[in-house]
PDB file of C-alpha atoms in Angstrom:
ATOM      1  CA  MET A 814     -77.186 229.857  53.276  1.00 35.00           C
ATOM      2  CA  GLU A 815     -79.745 231.877  51.203  1.00 44.00           C
ATOM      3  CA  SER A 816     -77.478 234.427  49.905  1.00 50.00           C
ATOM      4  CA  THR A 817     -74.927 231.619  48.691  1.00 53.00           C
ATOM      5  CA  TYR A 818     -77.853 230.101  46.660  1.00 52.00           C
ATOM      6  CA  LYS A 819     -78.517 233.500  44.989  1.00 63.00           C
ATOM      7  CA  PHE A 820     -75.032 233.645  43.628  1.00 72.00           C
ATOM      8  CA  LYS A 821     -74.492 230.119  42.488  1.00 79.00           C
ATOM      9  CA  HIS A 822     -74.881 231.026  38.812  1.00 81.00           C
ATOM     10  CA  ILE A 823     -71.876 233.189  38.938  1.00 82.00           C
ATOM     11  CA  GLN A 824     -69.555 230.579  40.429  1.00 86.00           C
ATOM     12  CA  PRO A 825     -68.240 229.477  36.993  1.00 85.00           C
ATOM     13  CA  TYR A 826     -67.122 232.895  36.143  1.00 86.00           C
ATOM     14  CA  LEU A 827     -65.435 233.395  39.531  1.00 87.00           C
ATOM     15  CA  SER A 828     -63.639 229.998  38.967  1.00 84.00           C
ATOM     16  CA  LYS A 829     -62.640 230.593  35.252  1.00 88.00           C
ATOM     17  CA  TYR A 830     -61.510 234.285  35.859  1.00 86.00           C
ATOM     18  CA  PRO A 831     -59.897 234.366  39.337  1.00 86.00           C
ATOM     19  CA  LYS A 832     -58.201 237.726  38.871  1.00 88.00           C
ATOM     20  CA  LEU A 833     -61.607 239.317  38.154  1.00 88.00           C
ATOM     21  CA  SER A 834     -63.483 237.302  40.999  1.00 86.00           C
ATOM     22  CA  LEU A 835     -63.448 240.163  43.599  1.00 88.00           C
ATOM     23  CA  SER A 836     -64.550 242.817  41.401  1.00 90.00           C
ATOM     24  CA  LEU A 837     -66.929 240.838  39.401  1.00 91.00           C
ATOM     25  CA  PHE A 838     -68.700 239.298  42.480  1.00 90.00           C
ATOM     26  CA  GLN A 839     -68.797 242.730  44.301  1.00 91.00           C
ATOM     27  CA  THR A 840     -70.182 244.689  41.280  1.00 92.00           C
ATOM     28  CA  TYR A 841     -72.797 241.966  40.710  1.00 90.00           C
ATOM     29  CA  HIS A 842     -73.675 241.893  44.314  1.00 88.00           C
ATOM     30  CA  ASP A 843     -73.984 245.885  44.367  1.00 89.00           C
ATOM     31  CA  LEU A 844     -76.126 246.037  41.156  1.00 90.00           C
ATOM     32  CA  SER A 845     -78.241 243.060  42.074  1.00 86.00           C
ATOM     33  CA  LEU A 846     -78.986 243.717  45.813  1.00 82.00           C
ATOM     34  CA  SER A 847     -78.106 247.308  46.582  1.00 84.00           C
ATOM     35  CA  GLN A 848     -79.303 248.904  43.417  1.00 81.00           C
ATOM     36  CA  LYS A 849     -81.807 246.311  42.651  1.00 86.00           C
ATOM     37  CA  TRP A 850     -81.299 246.134  38.881  1.00 86.00           C
ATOM     38  CA  TYR A 851     -84.091 244.652  36.682  1.00 84.00           C
ATOM     39  CA  SER A 852     -81.573 242.328  34.854  1.00 87.00           C
ATOM     40  CA  ILE A 853     -77.793 241.490  34.788  1.00 87.00           C
ATOM     41  CA  ASP A 854     -76.110 239.213  32.310  1.00 89.00           C
ATOM     42  CA  PHE A 855     -72.543 238.025  32.102  1.00 90.00           C
ATOM     43  CA  ILE A 856     -70.703 238.401  28.843  1.00 90.00           C
ATOM     44  CA  GLU A 857     -67.525 236.567  28.425  1.00 91.00           C
ATOM     45  CA  LEU A 858     -64.704 238.036  26.224  1.00 90.00           C
ATOM     46  CA  GLU A 859     -62.598 235.028  25.978  1.00 88.00           C
ATOM     47  CA  GLU A 860     -59.945 236.352  23.682  1.00 90.00           C
ATOM     48  CA  LEU A 861     -59.307 239.090  26.227  1.00 90.00           C
ATOM     49  CA  LYS A 862     -59.766 236.816  29.243  1.00 91.00           C
ATOM     50  CA  TYR A 863     -62.398 239.176  30.617  1.00 91.00           C
ATOM     51  CA  VAL A 864     -65.875 239.173  31.824  1.00 93.00           C
ATOM     52  CA  ILE A 865     -68.139 242.282  31.580  1.00 92.00           C
ATOM     53  CA  LEU A 866     -71.834 242.770  32.935  1.00 91.00           C
ATOM     54  CA  VAL A 867     -74.769 243.994  30.870  1.00 89.00           C
ATOM     55  CA  GLY A 868     -77.889 244.882  32.477  1.00 87.00           C
ATOM     56  CA  LYS A 869     -80.853 247.106  32.923  1.00 83.00           C
ATOM     57  CA  LYS A 870     -81.720 249.181  35.898  1.00 84.00           C
ATOM     58  CA  THR A 871     -85.503 248.777  34.996  1.00 82.00           C
ATOM     59  CA  MET A 872     -87.290 246.999  32.169  1.00 84.00           C
ATOM     60  CA  LYS A 873     -87.622 250.397  30.505  1.00 85.00           C
ATOM     61  CA  HIS A 874     -83.866 251.254  30.400  1.00 81.00           C
ATOM     62  CA  ASN A 875     -81.441 250.345  27.814  1.00 79.00           C
ATOM     63  CA  ASP A 876     -78.674 247.893  28.191  1.00 81.00           C
ATOM     64  CA  THR A 877     -75.838 249.220  30.144  1.00 84.00           C
ATOM     65  CA  VAL A 878     -72.403 247.667  29.998  1.00 88.00           C
ATOM     66  CA  ILE A 879     -70.396 247.544  33.216  1.00 91.00           C
ATOM     67  CA  ILE A 880     -66.727 246.704  33.150  1.00 92.00           C
ATOM     68  CA  PRO A 881     -65.720 245.481  36.695  1.00 94.00           C
ATOM     69  CA  THR A 882     -62.234 246.153  37.928  1.00 92.00           C
ATOM     70  CA  ASN A 883     -60.671 246.556  41.420  1.00 89.00           C
ATOM     71  CA  ILE A 884     -58.478 249.377  42.686  1.00 88.00           C
ATOM     72  CA  TYR A 885     -55.279 247.488  42.175  1.00 86.00           C
ATOM     73  CA  ASP A 886     -55.995 246.506  38.516  1.00 82.00           C
ATOM     74  CA  ASN A 887     -53.620 247.829  36.034  1.00 82.00           C
ATOM     75  CA  LEU A 888     -56.146 248.710  33.309  1.00 81.00           C
ATOM     76  CA  SER A 889     -54.836 250.291  30.133  1.00 84.00           C
ATOM     77  CA  LEU A 890     -56.656 252.426  27.762  1.00 83.00           C
ATOM     78  CA  ASP A 891     -55.954 249.991  25.073  1.00 87.00           C
ATOM     79  CA  LEU A 892     -57.601 247.090  27.116  1.00 86.00           C
ATOM     80  CA  LEU A 893     -60.676 249.487  27.842  1.00 84.00           C
ATOM     81  CA  ASN A 894     -60.860 250.014  24.080  1.00 83.00           C
ATOM     82  CA  ASN A 895     -60.611 246.444  23.184  1.00 86.00           C
ATOM     83  CA  ILE A 896     -63.304 245.510  25.726  1.00 85.00           C
ATOM     84  CA  ILE A 897     -65.690 248.180  24.419  1.00 82.00           C
ATOM     85  CA  SER A 898     -65.029 247.414  20.689  1.00 82.00           C
ATOM     86  CA  SER A 899     -65.414 243.578  21.152  1.00 81.00           C
ATOM     87  CA  THR A 900     -69.028 243.916  22.278  1.00 77.00           C
ATOM     88  CA  ASP A 901     -72.217 244.518  20.328  1.00 76.00           C
ATOM     89  CA  TYR A 902     -72.857 247.538  22.697  1.00 68.00           C
ATOM     90  CA  SER A 903     -69.981 249.792  21.194  1.00 59.00           C
ATOM     91  CA  ARG A 904     -72.221 252.786  20.803  1.00 58.00           C
ATOM     92  CA  ASP A 905     -74.114 252.659  24.209  1.00 61.00           C
ATOM     93  CA  VAL A 906     -72.732 254.204  27.403  1.00 71.00           C
ATOM     94  CA  HIS A 907     -70.277 252.083  29.303  1.00 84.00           C
ATOM     95  CA  TYR A 908     -69.346 252.288  32.988  1.00 87.00           C
ATOM     96  CA  ILE A 909     -66.417 251.019  34.909  1.00 89.00           C
ATOM     97  CA  SER A 910     -66.836 249.763  38.317  1.00 93.00           C
ATOM     98  CA  ILE A 911     -63.901 250.129  40.692  1.00 92.00           C
ATOM     99  CA  VAL A 912     -64.033 247.995  43.794  1.00 92.00           C
ATOM    100  CA  GLY A 913     -62.123 249.369  46.663  1.00 87.00           C
ATOM    101  CA  GLN A 914     -60.319 247.740  49.521  1.00 85.00           C
ATOM    102  CA  ASP A 915     -63.338 247.874  51.652  1.00 86.00           C
ATOM    103  CA  SER A 916     -65.473 246.242  48.884  1.00 84.00           C
ATOM    104  CA  SER A 917     -67.221 249.432  48.065  1.00 87.00           C
ATOM    105  CA  CYS A 918     -68.049 250.103  44.320  1.00 90.00           C
ATOM    106  CA  VAL A 919     -67.576 253.425  42.543  1.00 89.00           C
ATOM    107  CA  TYR A 920     -68.771 253.760  38.999  1.00 89.00           C
ATOM    108  CA  TYR A 921     -67.403 255.975  36.335  1.00 85.00           C
ATOM    109  CA  ARG A 922     -69.027 256.702  32.926  1.00 82.00           C
ATOM    110  CA  ILE A 923     -66.643 256.019  30.005  1.00 80.00           C
ATOM    111  CA  GLN A 924     -66.998 258.275  27.027  1.00 70.00           C
ATOM    112  CA  ALA A 925     -64.231 260.454  25.466  1.00 56.00           C
ATOM    113  CA  GLY A 926     -62.650 260.076  28.756  1.00 54.00           C
ATOM    114  CA  LEU A 927     -63.398 259.190  32.346  1.00 58.00           C
ATOM    115  CA  MET A 928     -66.119 261.287  34.219  1.00 58.00           C
ATOM    116  CA  LYS A 929     -67.848 260.887  37.550  1.00 64.00           C
ATOM    117  CA  PRO A 930     -71.513 260.521  36.919  1.00 63.00           C
ATOM    118  CA  ASP A 931     -73.726 263.437  38.113  1.00 62.00           C
ATOM    119  CA  ASP A 932     -75.955 261.204  39.977  1.00 52.00           C
ATOM    120  CA  LEU A 933     -74.892 257.642  40.835  1.00 49.00           C
ATOM    121  CA  ARG A 934     -78.385 256.620  41.034  1.00 52.00           C
ATOM    122  CA  VAL A 935     -78.385 256.777  37.277  1.00 51.00           C
ATOM    123  CA  LEU A 936     -76.852 253.241  37.506  1.00 52.00           C
TER     124      LEU A 936
END
């Protein structure tokens, strides 16, 4: 019951964006509980019908943008570019979270292509 209470604030996003609900919930869950991020906010990109996460691992870290997806999503480079360019964080590092069939999350840094981070603990 306690864990349900912890995630009540994300329910509106899960209801409004059902296609993103699995990846959004699992990514938030991973960052908040497993990786213990300091802060995580939800940013709605209504024109794209998408939600991204913006957070800080610690109070001293800069904001990091996480684009939640699942392994079955058909994400185009155009959509990723539109997501990145429609935020105020266009110059910062972005990560894509891919949620697998077993609910595991894998993160990739997005720059001039996709790269696996050297150390996943950077997130």
